[in-house]
Structure formats: structure tokens, C-alpha cells
PDB file of C-alpha atoms in Angstrom:
ATOM      1  CA  MET A   1     182.915 146.250 146.037  1.00 52.00           C
ATOM      2  CA  ASP A   2     179.875 143.938 146.531  1.00 87.00           C
ATOM      3  CA  ARG A   3     180.787 140.480 147.561  1.00 94.00           C
ATOM      4  CA  LYS A   4     181.065 138.063 144.649  1.00 97.00           C
ATOM      5  CA  LEU A   5     180.587 134.210 144.683  1.00 98.00           C
ATOM      6  CA  ILE A   6     183.378 132.777 142.338  1.00 98.00           C
ATOM      7  CA  PHE A   7     182.874 129.186 141.085  1.00 98.00           C
ATOM      8  CA  LEU A   8     186.058 127.589 139.556  1.00 98.00           C
ATOM      9  CA  ASP A   9     186.198 124.396 137.648  1.00 97.00           C
ATOM     10  CA  ILE A  10     189.416 122.381 138.309  1.00 95.00           C
ATOM     11  CA  ASP A  11     190.826 120.591 135.234  1.00 91.00           C
ATOM     12  CA  GLY A  12     191.771 122.882 132.408  1.00 91.00           C
ATOM     13  CA  THR A  13     190.701 125.963 134.605  1.00 96.00           C
ATOM     14  CA  LEU A  14     192.203 126.183 137.947  1.00 96.00           C
ATOM     15  CA  ILE A  15     195.017 123.841 136.844  1.00 94.00           C
ATOM     16  CA  ALA A  16     196.377 122.277 133.562  1.00 88.00           C
ATOM     17  CA  PRO A  17     194.931 118.645 133.755  1.00 75.00           C
ATOM     18  CA  LEU A  18     196.369 116.844 136.702  1.00 67.00           C
ATOM     19  CA  SER A  19     199.045 119.539 137.314  1.00 83.00           C
ATOM     20  CA  SER A  20     199.547 121.154 140.782  1.00 89.00           C
ATOM     21  CA  PRO A  21     198.095 124.550 141.387  1.00 95.00           C
ATOM     22  CA  THR A  22     200.755 127.214 140.828  1.00 95.00           C
ATOM     23  CA  PRO A  23     201.801 129.720 143.516  1.00 96.00           C
ATOM     24  CA  GLN A  24     200.078 132.490 141.494  1.00 96.00           C
ATOM     25  CA  VAL A  25     196.746 130.607 141.520  1.00 97.00           C
ATOM     26  CA  ARG A  26     197.107 129.721 145.293  1.00 97.00           C
ATOM     27  CA  GLN A  27     197.827 133.357 146.067  1.00 97.00           C
ATOM     28  CA  ALA A  28     194.980 134.802 143.930  1.00 97.00           C
ATOM     29  CA  VAL A  29     192.326 132.418 145.534  1.00 98.00           C
ATOM     30  CA  ARG A  30     193.438 133.234 148.990  1.00 97.00           C
ATOM     31  CA  GLN A  31     193.714 136.977 148.431  1.00 97.00           C
ATOM     32  CA  THR A  32     190.279 136.900 146.889  1.00 98.00           C
ATOM     33  CA  ARG A  33     188.770 135.374 149.983  1.00 97.00           C
ATOM     34  CA  SER A  34     190.784 137.737 152.176  1.00 96.00           C
ATOM     35  CA  ASN A  35     189.074 140.518 150.342  1.00 96.00           C
ATOM     36  CA  GLY A  36     185.575 139.149 151.484  1.00 96.00           C
ATOM     37  CA  HIS A  37     184.583 137.308 148.294  1.00 97.00           C
ATOM     38  CA  LEU A  38     183.562 133.635 148.400  1.00 98.00           C
ATOM     39  CA  VAL A  39     185.244 131.081 146.313  1.00 98.00           C
ATOM     40  CA  PHE A  40     183.969 127.475 145.423  1.00 98.00           C
ATOM     41  CA  LEU A  41     185.228 124.578 143.523  1.00 98.00           C
ATOM     42  CA  CYS A  42     182.869 123.607 140.826  1.00 98.00           C
ATOM     43  CA  THR A  43     184.204 120.518 139.355  1.00 95.00           C
ATOM     44  CA  GLY A  44     183.153 117.259 137.446  1.00 91.00           C
ATOM     45  CA  ARG A  45     185.586 115.405 139.760  1.00 90.00           C
ATOM     46  CA  ASN A  46     183.931 113.429 142.479  1.00 90.00           C
ATOM     47  CA  LEU A  47     185.324 114.193 146.112  1.00 90.00           C
ATOM     48  CA  PRO A  48     187.734 111.168 146.375  1.00 86.00           C
ATOM     49  CA  ILE A  49     189.676 112.387 143.513  1.00 86.00           C
ATOM     50  CA  ILE A  50     189.814 116.175 143.991  1.00 91.00           C
ATOM     51  CA  GLY A  51     193.149 115.876 145.903  1.00 86.00           C
ATOM     52  CA  PRO A  52     194.737 117.541 149.058  1.00 90.00           C
ATOM     53  CA  GLU A  53     197.002 119.716 146.977  1.00 92.00           C
ATOM     54  CA  ILE A  54     193.820 121.576 145.671  1.00 94.00           C
ATOM     55  CA  LEU A  55     191.675 121.504 148.773  1.00 95.00           C
ATOM     56  CA  GLU A  56     194.489 123.010 150.922  1.00 96.00           C
ATOM     57  CA  ILE A  57     194.395 126.254 148.950  1.00 97.00           C
ATOM     58  CA  GLY A  58     191.102 126.872 150.961  1.00 97.00           C
ATOM     59  CA  PHE A  59     187.710 127.352 149.588  1.00 98.00           C
ATOM     60  CA  ASP A  60     184.322 128.219 150.964  1.00 98.00           C
ATOM     61  CA  GLY A  61     182.610 125.112 149.574  1.00 98.00           C
ATOM     62  CA  VAL A  62     182.697 122.505 146.963  1.00 98.00           C
ATOM     63  CA  ILE A  63     180.395 121.577 144.018  1.00 98.00           C
ATOM     64  CA  ALA A  64     181.520 118.134 142.751  1.00 96.00           C
ATOM     65  CA  SER A  65     180.421 115.368 140.327  1.00 94.00           C
ATOM     66  CA  ALA A  66     179.292 117.896 137.918  1.00 92.00           C
ATOM     67  CA  GLY A  67     176.582 119.354 140.404  1.00 95.00           C
ATOM     68  CA  ALA A  68     175.328 116.115 142.095  1.00 95.00           C
ATOM     69  CA  TYR A  69     177.096 117.002 145.231  1.00 97.00           C
ATOM     70  CA  ALA A  70     177.449 120.413 147.047  1.00 97.00           C
ATOM     71  CA  ALA A  71     178.588 121.407 150.388  1.00 97.00           C
ATOM     72  CA  VAL A  72     179.453 124.553 152.236  1.00 97.00           C
ATOM     73  CA  GLY A  73     181.788 124.370 155.111  1.00 88.00           C
ATOM     74  CA  GLY A  74     180.722 121.142 156.768  1.00 84.00           C
ATOM     75  CA  GLU A  75     177.062 121.449 155.723  1.00 96.00           C
ATOM     76  CA  VAL A  76     176.014 119.120 152.814  1.00 97.00           C
ATOM     77  CA  LEU A  77     173.478 121.017 150.697  1.00 97.00           C
ATOM     78  CA  LEU A  78     173.151 118.337 148.015  1.00 97.00           C
ATOM     79  CA  ASP A  79     174.019 114.750 147.612  1.00 96.00           C
ATOM     80  CA  ARG A  80     172.211 113.000 144.788  1.00 95.00           C
ATOM     81  CA  LEU A  81     173.197 109.518 143.338  1.00 96.00           C
ATOM     82  CA  LEU A  82     171.779 108.059 140.165  1.00 95.00           C
ATOM     83  CA  PRO A  83     169.721 104.961 141.301  1.00 96.00           C
ATOM     84  CA  GLU A  84     171.379 101.664 140.520  1.00 97.00           C
ATOM     85  CA  GLU A  85     168.559 100.585 138.198  1.00 96.00           C
ATOM     86  CA  LEU A  86     169.292 103.565 135.950  1.00 96.00           C
ATOM     87  CA  VAL A  87     172.993 103.185 136.134  1.00 96.00           C
ATOM     88  CA  GLN A  88     172.615  99.540 134.802  1.00 96.00           C
ATOM     89  CA  GLU A  89     170.264 100.770 132.156  1.00 96.00           C
ATOM     90  CA  CYS A  90     172.926 103.140 130.792  1.00 96.00           C
ATOM     91  CA  LEU A  91     175.661 100.644 131.089  1.00 96.00           C
ATOM     92  CA  SER A  92     173.550  98.273 129.115  1.00 97.00           C
ATOM     93  CA  VAL A  93     173.232 100.715 126.354  1.00 96.00           C
ATOM     94  CA  PHE A  94     177.054 101.760 126.331  1.00 96.00           C
ATOM     95  CA  HIS A  95     178.274  98.132 126.511  1.00 96.00           C
ATOM     96  CA  GLY A  96     175.868  97.086 123.891  1.00 97.00           C
ATOM     97  CA  LEU A  97     177.405  99.691 121.541  1.00 97.00           C
ATOM     98  CA  GLY A  98     180.907  98.709 122.312  1.00 96.00           C
ATOM     99  CA  MET A  99     181.445 101.711 124.309  1.00 96.00           C
ATOM    100  CA  PHE A 100     183.522 101.757 127.640  1.00 95.00           C
ATOM    101  CA  CYS A 101     182.560 103.510 130.949  1.00 94.00           C
ATOM    102  CA  ARG A 102     183.797 105.088 134.100  1.00 92.00           C
ATOM    103  CA  LEU A 103     181.607 105.298 137.149  1.00 95.00           C
ATOM    104  CA  GLU A 104     182.157 107.910 139.810  1.00 93.00           C
ATOM    105  CA  THR A 105     180.764 107.042 143.207  1.00 94.00           C
ATOM    106  CA  PRO A 106     181.173 108.412 146.762  1.00 92.00           C
ATOM    107  CA  GLU A 107     183.824 105.713 147.348  1.00 89.00           C
ATOM    108  CA  GLY A 108     185.999 106.309 144.237  1.00 89.00           C
ATOM    109  CA  VAL A 109     186.146 105.589 140.421  1.00 91.00           C
ATOM    110  CA  TYR A 110     185.318 102.369 138.821  1.00 94.00           C
ATOM    111  CA  ILE A 111     186.507 101.752 135.182  1.00 93.00           C
ATOM    112  CA  ASP A 112     186.042  99.154 132.412  1.00 93.00           C
ATOM    113  CA  PRO A 113     189.544  97.731 131.721  1.00 91.00           C
ATOM    114  CA  GLN A 114     188.880  98.251 127.944  1.00 91.00           C
ATOM    115  CA  MET A 115     188.448 101.898 128.703  1.00 90.00           C
ATOM    116  CA  GLU A 116     192.056 101.919 130.123  1.00 86.00           C
ATOM    117  CA  GLU A 117     193.346 100.210 126.828  1.00 86.00           C
ATOM    118  CA  LEU A 118     191.652 102.867 124.642  1.00 87.00           C
ATOM    119  CA  LEU A 119     192.949 105.776 126.851  1.00 87.00           C
ATOM    120  CA  GLN A 120     196.552 104.565 126.543  1.00 84.00           C
ATOM    121  CA  THR A 121     196.500 104.775 122.719  1.00 83.00           C
ATOM    122  CA  ALA A 122     194.477 107.970 122.438  1.00 85.00           C
ATOM    123  CA  SER A 123     195.726 111.297 121.044  1.00 85.00           C
ATOM    124  CA  PRO A 124     193.477 113.968 122.580  1.00 83.00           C
ATOM    125  CA  ASP A 125     192.685 117.344 121.210  1.00 80.00           C
ATOM    126  CA  PRO A 126     194.634 119.911 123.277  1.00 82.00           C
ATOM    127  CA  ARG A 127     191.327 121.454 124.334  1.00 80.00           C
ATOM    128  CA  ASN A 128     190.042 118.143 125.799  1.00 83.00           C
ATOM    129  CA  SER A 129     191.069 118.501 129.362  1.00 81.00           C
ATOM    130  CA  GLU A 130     188.867 115.662 130.584  1.00 80.00           C
ATOM    131  CA  LEU A 131     190.603 113.143 128.179  1.00 84.00           C
ATOM    132  CA  ILE A 132     194.026 114.422 129.114  1.00 82.00           C
ATOM    133  CA  ARG A 133     193.098 114.103 132.797  1.00 80.00           C
ATOM    134  CA  MET A 134     191.831 110.594 132.485  1.00 83.00           C
ATOM    135  CA  GLN A 135     195.061 109.658 130.595  1.00 84.00           C
ATOM    136  CA  ARG A 136     197.288 111.001 133.247  1.00 80.00           C
ATOM    137  CA  GLU A 137     195.213 109.357 136.090  1.00 79.00           C
ATOM    138  CA  LEU A 138     196.421 106.040 134.646  1.00 81.00           C
ATOM    139  CA  GLN A 139     199.964 106.988 135.495  1.00 74.00           C
ATOM    140  CA  SER A 140     199.192 108.890 138.813  1.00 72.00           C
ATOM    141  CA  ALA A 141     198.658 107.885 142.476  1.00 59.00           C
ATOM    142  CA  ILE A 142     194.860 107.996 141.966  1.00 70.00           C
ATOM    143  CA  THR A 143     193.142 104.668 142.625  1.00 76.00           C
ATOM    144  CA  LEU A 144     191.002 103.460 139.745  1.00 85.00           C
ATOM    145  CA  ARG A 145     189.120 100.403 140.542  1.00 90.00           C
ATOM    146  CA  ARG A 146     188.012  97.771 137.909  1.00 91.00           C
ATOM    147  CA  TYR A 147     184.393  97.643 137.261  1.00 92.00           C
ATOM    148  CA  GLU A 148     184.074  94.236 138.646  1.00 92.00           C
ATOM    149  CA  GLU A 149     184.514  95.899 142.096  1.00 93.00           C
ATOM    150  CA  TYR A 150     181.752  98.340 141.693  1.00 94.00           C
ATOM    151  CA  PRO A 151     179.413  97.781 144.760  1.00 94.00           C
ATOM    152  CA  ARG A 152     176.199  98.574 142.693  1.00 95.00           C
ATOM    153  CA  GLN A 153     174.827 101.115 145.112  1.00 95.00           C
ATOM    154  CA  GLY A 154     174.380 104.063 142.593  1.00 95.00           C
ATOM    155  CA  ALA A 155     176.800 106.499 141.020  1.00 95.00           C
ATOM    156  CA  TYR A 156     177.129 110.306 140.747  1.00 94.00           C
ATOM    157  CA  LYS A 157     178.142 110.316 137.188  1.00 91.00           C
ATOM    158  CA  LEU A 158     178.957 108.081 134.096  1.00 94.00           C
ATOM    159  CA  CYS A 159     181.755 108.975 131.726  1.00 92.00           C
ATOM    160  CA  PHE A 160     182.316 107.097 128.392  1.00 94.00           C
ATOM    161  CA  THR A 161     184.807 106.452 125.799  1.00 93.00           C
ATOM    162  CA  SER A 162     184.154 105.143 122.232  1.00 93.00           C
ATOM    163  CA  ALA A 163     186.260 104.271 119.335  1.00 91.00           C
ATOM    164  CA  SER A 164     183.163 105.079 117.081  1.00 92.00           C
ATOM    165  CA  LEU A 165     181.401 108.511 117.014  1.00 92.00           C
ATOM    166  CA  GLU A 166     178.542 106.695 115.440  1.00 95.00           C
ATOM    167  CA  ALA A 167     178.127 104.641 118.662  1.00 95.00           C
ATOM    168  CA  VAL A 168     178.100 107.794 120.607  1.00 93.00           C
ATOM    169  CA  ARG A 169     175.356 109.165 118.587  1.00 94.00           C
ATOM    170  CA  LYS A 170     173.220 106.024 118.941  1.00 96.00           C
ATOM    171  CA  ALA A 171     173.769 106.260 122.639  1.00 95.00           C
ATOM    172  CA  GLU A 172     172.595 109.907 122.765  1.00 93.00           C
ATOM    173  CA  THR A 173     169.476 108.911 120.979  1.00 94.00           C
ATOM    174  CA  ALA A 174     168.732 106.088 123.373  1.00 93.00           C
ATOM    175  CA  LEU A 175     169.490 107.924 126.521  1.00 91.00           C
ATOM    176  CA  GLY A 176     169.260 111.591 125.544  1.00 77.00           C
ATOM    177  CA  GLY A 177     165.723 112.314 126.785  1.00 85.00           C
ATOM    178  CA  ARG A 178     166.883 112.022 130.392  1.00 90.00           C
ATOM    179  CA  PHE A 179     170.485 113.117 130.184  1.00 92.00           C
ATOM    180  CA  VAL A 180     172.599 115.930 128.843  1.00 89.00           C
ATOM    181  CA  PHE A 181     175.202 114.272 126.673  1.00 89.00           C
ATOM    182  CA  VAL A 182     178.547 116.142 126.955  1.00 88.00           C
ATOM    183  CA  VAL A 183     180.906 115.118 124.142  1.00 89.00           C
ATOM    184  CA  HIS A 184     184.307 116.631 124.618  1.00 87.00           C
ATOM    185  CA  PRO A 185     186.384 118.204 121.814  1.00 82.00           C
ATOM    186  CA  PHE A 186     188.098 115.707 119.281  1.00 84.00           C
ATOM    187  CA  ALA A 187     190.151 116.082 116.172  1.00 76.00           C
ATOM    188  CA  SER A 188     188.905 114.923 112.741  1.00 73.00           C
ATOM    189  CA  SER A 189     191.380 112.014 113.018  1.00 68.00           C
ATOM    190  CA  ALA A 190     190.347 111.057 116.519  1.00 81.00           C
ATOM    191  CA  SER A 191     190.442 107.369 117.423  1.00 84.00           C
ATOM    192  CA  CYS A 192     188.852 107.861 120.791  1.00 89.00           C
ATOM    193  CA  PHE A 193     185.670 109.948 121.527  1.00 89.00           C
ATOM    194  CA  ASN A 194     184.808 110.698 125.024  1.00 91.00           C
ATOM    195  CA  GLY A 195     182.197 112.477 127.243  1.00 91.00           C
ATOM    196  CA  GLU A 196     179.841 112.209 130.066  1.00 92.00           C
ATOM    197  CA  ILE A 197     176.125 112.058 130.616  1.00 92.00           C
ATOM    198  CA  ILE A 198     174.479 114.337 133.266  1.00 88.00           C
ATOM    199  CA  PRO A 199     170.976 113.826 134.497  1.00 90.00           C
ATOM    200  CA  LYS A 200     168.751 116.721 133.296  1.00 90.00           C
ATOM    201  CA  TRP A 201     167.655 117.395 137.006  1.00 92.00           C
ATOM    202  CA  ILE A 202     171.446 117.791 138.009  1.00 93.00           C
ATOM    203  CA  SER A 203     173.983 120.491 136.690  1.00 94.00           C
ATOM    204  CA  LYS A 204     176.724 122.710 137.858  1.00 95.00           C
ATOM    205  CA  GLY A 205     174.404 125.702 137.378  1.00 96.00           C
ATOM    206  CA  LYS A 206     171.740 124.312 139.570  1.00 96.00           C
ATOM    207  CA  ALA A 207     174.199 123.475 142.292  1.00 97.00           C
ATOM    208  CA  ALA A 208     175.626 127.031 142.101  1.00 97.00           C
ATOM    209  CA  ALA A 209     172.150 128.507 142.388  1.00 97.00           C
ATOM    210  CA  LEU A 210     171.589 126.402 145.470  1.00 97.00           C
ATOM    211  CA  VAL A 211     174.862 127.771 147.003  1.00 98.00           C
ATOM    212  CA  CYS A 212     173.951 131.348 146.164  1.00 97.00           C
ATOM    213  CA  ARG A 213     170.565 130.928 147.843  1.00 97.00           C
ATOM    214  CA  TYR A 214     172.391 129.712 150.934  1.00 97.00           C
ATOM    215  CA  PHE A 215     174.272 132.789 151.225  1.00 96.00           C
ATOM    216  CA  GLY A 216     171.248 134.991 150.194  1.00 95.00           C
ATOM    217  CA  ALA A 217     172.956 136.163 147.104  1.00 95.00           C
ATOM    218  CA  ASP A 218     171.749 136.376 143.600  1.00 92.00           C
ATOM    219  CA  LEU A 219     173.312 134.691 140.595  1.00 92.00           C
ATOM    220  CA  LYS A 220     174.173 138.167 139.212  1.00 94.00           C
ATOM    221  CA  ASP A 221     176.804 138.212 141.885  1.00 95.00           C
ATOM    222  CA  ALA A 222     178.402 135.077 140.735  1.00 97.00           C
ATOM    223  CA  VAL A 223     181.432 134.880 138.582  1.00 98.00           C
ATOM    224  CA  ALA A 224     182.000 131.371 136.870  1.00 98.00           C
ATOM    225  CA  PHE A 225     185.189 130.010 135.198  1.00 98.00           C
ATOM    226  CA  GLY A 226     185.371 127.003 132.969  1.00 96.00           C
ATOM    227  CA  ASP A 227     186.803 125.281 129.953  1.00 94.00           C
ATOM    228  CA  SER A 228     184.397 122.612 128.639  1.00 89.00           C
ATOM    229  CA  MET A 229     180.849 122.048 127.972  1.00 89.00           C
ATOM    230  CA  ASN A 230     180.102 120.538 131.322  1.00 88.00           C
ATOM    231  CA  ASP A 231     180.655 124.149 132.579  1.00 94.00           C
ATOM    232  CA  ALA A 232     178.076 125.488 130.316  1.00 93.00           C
ATOM    233  CA  ALA A 233     175.258 125.407 132.733  1.00 93.00           C
ATOM    234  CA  VAL A 234     176.996 127.483 135.258  1.00 96.00           C
ATOM    235  CA  LEU A 235     178.419 129.835 132.971  1.00 97.00           C
ATOM    236  CA  GLU A 236     174.933 130.543 131.510  1.00 96.00           C
ATOM    237  CA  LEU A 237     173.570 131.491 134.909  1.00 95.00           C
ATOM    238  CA  ALA A 238     176.412 133.454 136.250  1.00 97.00           C
ATOM    239  CA  GLY A 239     176.545 137.265 136.278  1.00 97.00           C
ATOM    240  CA  VAL A 240     179.984 137.032 134.660  1.00 98.00           C
ATOM    241  CA  ALA A 241     180.966 133.944 132.521  1.00 98.00           C
ATOM    242  CA  VAL A 242     184.800 133.443 132.000  1.00 98.00           C
ATOM    243  CA  ALA A 243     185.977 130.883 129.573  1.00 97.00           C
ATOM    244  CA  MET A 244     189.631 129.904 129.545  1.00 97.00           C
ATOM    245  CA  GLY A 245     191.980 130.481 126.624  1.00 95.00           C
ATOM    246  CA  ASN A 246     192.151 126.812 126.228  1.00 92.00           C
ATOM    247  CA  ALA A 247     188.340 126.270 126.289  1.00 92.00           C
ATOM    248  CA  CYS A 248     186.438 124.748 123.408  1.00 87.00           C
ATOM    249  CA  GLU A 249     185.030 127.278 120.924  1.00 90.00           C
ATOM    250  CA  GLU A 250     181.380 126.651 122.043  1.00 91.00           C
ATOM    251  CA  LEU A 251     182.107 127.711 125.500  1.00 94.00           C
ATOM    252  CA  LYS A 252     184.119 130.767 124.411  1.00 96.00           C
ATOM    253  CA  ALA A 253     181.170 131.919 122.269  1.00 96.00           C
ATOM    254  CA  MET A 254     178.805 131.975 125.231  1.00 95.00           C
ATOM    255  CA  ALA A 255     181.264 133.635 127.658  1.00 97.00           C
ATOM    256  CA  ASP A 256     181.341 137.220 128.599  1.00 98.00           C
ATOM    257  CA  VAL A 257     185.189 137.199 128.861  1.00 97.00           C
ATOM    258  CA  VAL A 258     187.986 134.946 127.576  1.00 98.00           C
ATOM    259  CA  CYS A 259     191.119 134.967 129.849  1.00 97.00           C
ATOM    260  CA  GLU A 260     194.626 133.268 129.514  1.00 97.00           C
ATOM    261  CA  ASP A 261     194.731 129.417 129.438  1.00 95.00           C
ATOM    262  CA  ALA A 262     195.066 127.270 132.546  1.00 94.00           C
ATOM    263  CA  ALA A 263     198.834 126.671 131.936  1.00 92.00           C
ATOM    264  CA  HIS A 264     199.516 130.482 132.012  1.00 94.00           C
ATOM    265  CA  ASP A 265     197.499 131.137 135.307  1.00 96.00           C
ATOM    266  CA  GLY A 266     194.472 132.423 133.644  1.00 96.00           C
ATOM    267  CA  VAL A 267     192.199 132.318 136.716  1.00 98.00           C
ATOM    268  CA  ALA A 268     194.661 134.327 138.722  1.00 97.00           C
ATOM    269  CA  ARG A 269     195.200 136.946 136.046  1.00 97.00           C
ATOM    270  CA  GLN A 270     191.419 137.482 135.559  1.00 97.00           C
ATOM    271  CA  LEU A 271     190.778 137.680 139.293  1.00 97.00           C
ATOM    272  CA  ARG A 272     193.296 140.428 139.430  1.00 96.00           C
ATOM    273  CA  ARG A 273     191.972 142.053 136.327  1.00 96.00           C
ATOM    274  CA  MET A 274     188.510 142.287 137.850  1.00 96.00           C
ATOM    275  CA  GLY A 275     190.103 143.659 141.129  1.00 95.00           C
ATOM    276  CA  LEU A 276     188.820 140.795 143.156  1.00 96.00           C
ATOM    277  CA  CYS A 277     192.395 139.976 144.471  1.00 90.00           C
ATOM    278  CA  GLY A 278     194.311 143.325 143.871  1.00 73.00           C
ATOM    279  CA  GLY A 279     195.318 145.257 140.888  1.00 53.00           C
ATOM    280  CA  GLU A 280     196.356 143.847 137.474  1.00 46.00           C
ATOM    281  CA  GLY A 281     200.007 143.993 138.442  1.00 40.00           C
ATOM    282  CA  ALA A 282     199.666 142.619 141.982  1.00 39.00           C
ATOM    283  CA  GLY A 283     201.403 139.519 143.302  1.00 38.00           C
TER     284      GLY A 283
END
């Protein structure tokens, strides 16, 4: 079999939000690599919050911060921060509309205290792995710093929450010319709307293409797994696009395959089904 390059989102894909990787997933990733394929994390998380329990599985590289950072082995292929002037412009728009933010930087995560309060009372749609993850981070060992501590030296990514969908739409009008606005799934009765803004010059797909070029591979040799619309750019480019069973409907519609959900080892089952780590009944 030709060598494949496999790109795995983390939350809602490799694992249920802020859960630990299951033995089945660990074994499947390791066996896939043993069979000569290359496996990469391709996550919206920034490096400080990926966590050792995930990295210790073993990967051939990492795409982080929704494509603003990419490294293969010890070599950094891409490391691009938003300039601080642009960060402050975005924060001014969000804060002016009563929206609350989270900044992800090389050092860690900085969060508006009002965002914490809104997260604590939110009832997320089950498909919204990002909101569920952010809620669980509040009770986890992950260090979230207050915005007042933010060093103002640029950021990889801005996430937002809002009690008003109208405010989100106004922010998109104000900033959408330079950013892709990703609004995560929400129920009709939602009291908290969340999403992230990704500069149009950055995406998981562009970072994955860079990794493929590094290995002299074509994107048709790539297999991408994801569950939310921040994975759309890499699924669009990959030779095989796999949406998780728990993915939003928009992502399922563009995928070649829909596998089991993250809570039922969808990644491991699909890797076996494709013959990348053994037969359907293996391991």
C-alpha cells in the first residue's frame, strides 16, 4: 500500500473532549505508524495545552493553533502569530459588542473572566466539542490565565463567546473580510454562542499541504479526520475526508466517509477499516 499521511484533530475526533486517549486509539495510531504511514496531530489547540497523555502516543509531527504552527520532528515548518495591533483591533470589536474572548499564545491561554462565567452556565449542543472542551478546562489542571496577564506580544488564535447571536453576526461583518469566522453548533435555545476567528492566510489545510510537500507527498495521499468546521479546510484538500459520527452536519455533508463517534473509537475503527493498521477485526 502507498504511504498515507494521516491528519487527526484532537477534541471530538481523537478523543472525546478532554478525555484521555483510549487503548484502542493508542494502539491504532502506533500500528498505523509501524505499517509505514505518517500520522500528525492537526488541532486547534496551541502547544501548551495539547498535553503529554496525547503526545506520548507518538506522532510524526504536529499542526497546532488551527494551522498557525506546524512542526515535523524537531523542525518547525511554520510559526505565525497575529500581530499585536491586529489582536487589539479584534478585541476592541468583540469587547465593544459585549463578547468575551480567549487568546492562545506560545506561552499559554489568556481568558476574559466574563467568559469563564458564561461558560459555567452554558448548555452546549452535544456536537459542539469546542465548547464542551472549554467548559471542562475550567475544572482541569490546565492553567488558564486572566486577560490582564496577557503580555501583548501577539497571539495564534482568538476564540469568542457571546450571549447574543446578533453580536456574533455584527463581529463577523466587522472582521470577516480578513478572517474566517467559525461558529460552532448551537441549539435553538442556546444562551451561549462560541467560535473562533482564523486569518484567511492560515488554515489547517494550508499547514497540511506544507507538511505533505516536506515529505514529497501529494495531498491525494492524505487522510484527514475531523468533527467541526475548523477542520473543513483540511478535509477539503485531503484525498480521503473522514467526519466523525459526532461531527456537525455541515462537515458530514462534505466528507467522503462518516465513521463512529469519538466516544466509540471512531478513529481506530476507521483506520482498521481502511487497512492502515490491520484488518477490521484487528486489535
